[in-house]
Tab-separated table of C-alpha atoms in Angstrom:
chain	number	residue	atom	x	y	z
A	414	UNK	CA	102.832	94.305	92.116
A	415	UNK	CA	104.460	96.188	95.065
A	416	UNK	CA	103.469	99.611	92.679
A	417	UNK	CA	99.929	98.411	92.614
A	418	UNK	CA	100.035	97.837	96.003
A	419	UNK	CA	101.554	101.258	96.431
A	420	UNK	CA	99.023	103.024	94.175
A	421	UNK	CA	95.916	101.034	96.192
A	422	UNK	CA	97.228	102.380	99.085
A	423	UNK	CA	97.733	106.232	98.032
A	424	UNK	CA	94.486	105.981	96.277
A	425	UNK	CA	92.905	104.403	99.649
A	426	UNK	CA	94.741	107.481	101.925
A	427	UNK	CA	93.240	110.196	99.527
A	428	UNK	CA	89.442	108.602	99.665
A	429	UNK	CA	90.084	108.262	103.406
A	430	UNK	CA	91.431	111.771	103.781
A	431	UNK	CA	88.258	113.345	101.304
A	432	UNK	CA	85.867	110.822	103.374
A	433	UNK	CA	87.338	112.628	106.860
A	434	UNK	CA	87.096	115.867	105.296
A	435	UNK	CA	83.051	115.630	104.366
A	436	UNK	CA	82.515	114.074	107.840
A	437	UNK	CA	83.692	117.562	109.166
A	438	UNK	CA	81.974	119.738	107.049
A	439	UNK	CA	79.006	117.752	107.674
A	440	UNK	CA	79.355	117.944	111.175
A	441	UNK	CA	80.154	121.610	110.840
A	442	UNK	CA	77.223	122.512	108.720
A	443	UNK	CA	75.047	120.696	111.482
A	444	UNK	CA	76.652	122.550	114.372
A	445	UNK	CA	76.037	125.957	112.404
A	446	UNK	CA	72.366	124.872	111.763
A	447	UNK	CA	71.593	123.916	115.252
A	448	UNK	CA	73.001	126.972	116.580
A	449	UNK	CA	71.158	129.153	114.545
A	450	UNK	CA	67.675	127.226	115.289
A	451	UNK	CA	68.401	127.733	119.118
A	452	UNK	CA	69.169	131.261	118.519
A	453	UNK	CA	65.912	131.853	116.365
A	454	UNK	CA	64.298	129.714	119.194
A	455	UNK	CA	65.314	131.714	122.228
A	456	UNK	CA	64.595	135.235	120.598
A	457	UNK	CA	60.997	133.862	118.850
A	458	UNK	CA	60.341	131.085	122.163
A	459	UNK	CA	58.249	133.791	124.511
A	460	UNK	CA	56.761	136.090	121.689
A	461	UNK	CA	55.925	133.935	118.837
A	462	UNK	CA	52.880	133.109	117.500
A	463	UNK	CA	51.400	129.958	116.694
A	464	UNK	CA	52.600	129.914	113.175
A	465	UNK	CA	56.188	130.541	113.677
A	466	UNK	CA	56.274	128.043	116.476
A	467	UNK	CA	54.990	125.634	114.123
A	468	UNK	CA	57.615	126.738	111.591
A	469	UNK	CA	60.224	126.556	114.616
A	470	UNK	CA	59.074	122.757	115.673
A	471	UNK	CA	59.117	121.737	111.540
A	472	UNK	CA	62.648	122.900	111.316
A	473	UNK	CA	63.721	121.049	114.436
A	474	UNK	CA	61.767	117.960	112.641
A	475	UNK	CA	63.665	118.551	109.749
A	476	UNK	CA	67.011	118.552	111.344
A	477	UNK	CA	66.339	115.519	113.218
A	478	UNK	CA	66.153	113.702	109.763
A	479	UNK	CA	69.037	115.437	108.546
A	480	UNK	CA	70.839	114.123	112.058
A	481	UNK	CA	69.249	110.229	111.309
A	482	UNK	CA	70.606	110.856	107.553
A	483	UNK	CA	73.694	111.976	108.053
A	484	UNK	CA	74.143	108.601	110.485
A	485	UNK	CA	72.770	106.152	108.264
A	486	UNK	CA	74.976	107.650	105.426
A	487	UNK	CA	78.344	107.528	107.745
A	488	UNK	CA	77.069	103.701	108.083
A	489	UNK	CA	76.694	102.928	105.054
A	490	UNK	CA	80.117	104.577	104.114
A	491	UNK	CA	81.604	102.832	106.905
A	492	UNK	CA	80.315	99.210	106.053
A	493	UNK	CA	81.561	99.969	102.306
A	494	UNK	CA	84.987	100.947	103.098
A	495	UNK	CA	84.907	97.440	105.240
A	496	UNK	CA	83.723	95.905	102.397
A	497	UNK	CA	86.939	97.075	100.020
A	498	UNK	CA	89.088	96.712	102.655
A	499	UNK	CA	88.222	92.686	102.546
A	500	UNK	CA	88.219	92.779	99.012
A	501	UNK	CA	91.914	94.701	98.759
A	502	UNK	CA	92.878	91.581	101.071
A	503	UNK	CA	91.463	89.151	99.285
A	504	UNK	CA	93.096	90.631	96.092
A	505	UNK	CA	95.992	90.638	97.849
A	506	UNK	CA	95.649	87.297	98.987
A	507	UNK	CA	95.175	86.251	95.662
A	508	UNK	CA	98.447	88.001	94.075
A	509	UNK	CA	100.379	85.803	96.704
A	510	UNK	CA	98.887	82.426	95.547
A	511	UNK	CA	99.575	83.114	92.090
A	512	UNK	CA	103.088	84.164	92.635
A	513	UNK	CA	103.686	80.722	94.130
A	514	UNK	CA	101.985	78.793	92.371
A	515	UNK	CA	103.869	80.553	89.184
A	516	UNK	CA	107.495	79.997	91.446
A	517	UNK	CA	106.387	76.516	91.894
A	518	UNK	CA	105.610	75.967	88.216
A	519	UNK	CA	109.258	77.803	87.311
A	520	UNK	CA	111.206	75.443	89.693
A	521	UNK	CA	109.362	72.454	87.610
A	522	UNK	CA	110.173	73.453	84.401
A	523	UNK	CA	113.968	74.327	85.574
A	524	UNK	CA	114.297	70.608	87.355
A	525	UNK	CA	112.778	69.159	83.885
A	526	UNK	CA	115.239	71.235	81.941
A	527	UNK	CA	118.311	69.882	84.638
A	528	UNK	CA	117.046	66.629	84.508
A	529	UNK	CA	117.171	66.781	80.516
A	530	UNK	CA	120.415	67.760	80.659
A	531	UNK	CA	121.643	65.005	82.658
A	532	UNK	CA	120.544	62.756	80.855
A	533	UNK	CA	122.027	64.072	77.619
A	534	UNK	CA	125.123	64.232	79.474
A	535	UNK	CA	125.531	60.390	80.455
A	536	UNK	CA	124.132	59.602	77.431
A	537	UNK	CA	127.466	61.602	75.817
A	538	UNK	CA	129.548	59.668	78.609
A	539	UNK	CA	128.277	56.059	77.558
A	540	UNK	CA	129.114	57.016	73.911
């Protein structure tokens, strides 16, 4: 159990770690993007015509989504790994109650075996 337990938890740490890393790539990636659309917008913003100012506001559209995306994907993530979190604990939970209940069932069978003894014993003695 305790290797399980171990395993959970190194397997938990590594999805955590890869989880972290994609949150700063994304982030990253974003950063880059929006720097380079306030670059293109500063050289283009005075001199460009109509077309490429539409093609400037479309890209700003489009990383807007990719901003609300992003967001409702890190939510989602985040309400998932809450979601195996309670179900490691319940697991875990579970693992404990079964343990006892098989310690309890051992200490049964162990007082019906001592008890069986006894009794063969005075039985011996009143012989």
């Amino acid at each position: 159990v305790a290797l399980l337990d171990d395993y959970a938890a190194r397997t938990a740490a590594a999805k955590e770690t890869e989880q972290r890393k994609r949150e700063r790539e994304e982030v990253a990636s974003l950063a880059a993007r929006r720097l380079a659309m306030e670059t293109l917008r500063e050289s283009t913003e005075d001199s460009s015509p109509p077309k490429k100012r539409k093609e400037t506001e479309l890209k700003e559209l489009l990383l807007s989504i990719k901003e609300k995306e992003l967001a409702d994907n890190k939510a989602a993530r985040e309400e998932l790994a809450a979601q195996r979190a309670q179900e490691r604990k319940e697991d875990h939970e579970e693992a404990a109650r079964a343990r006892q209940e098989a310690s309890e069932h051992m200490l049964k069978l162990v007082g019906a075996v001592t008890n069986s003894i006894l009794a063969i014993i005075q039985a011996q003695k009143s012989n």
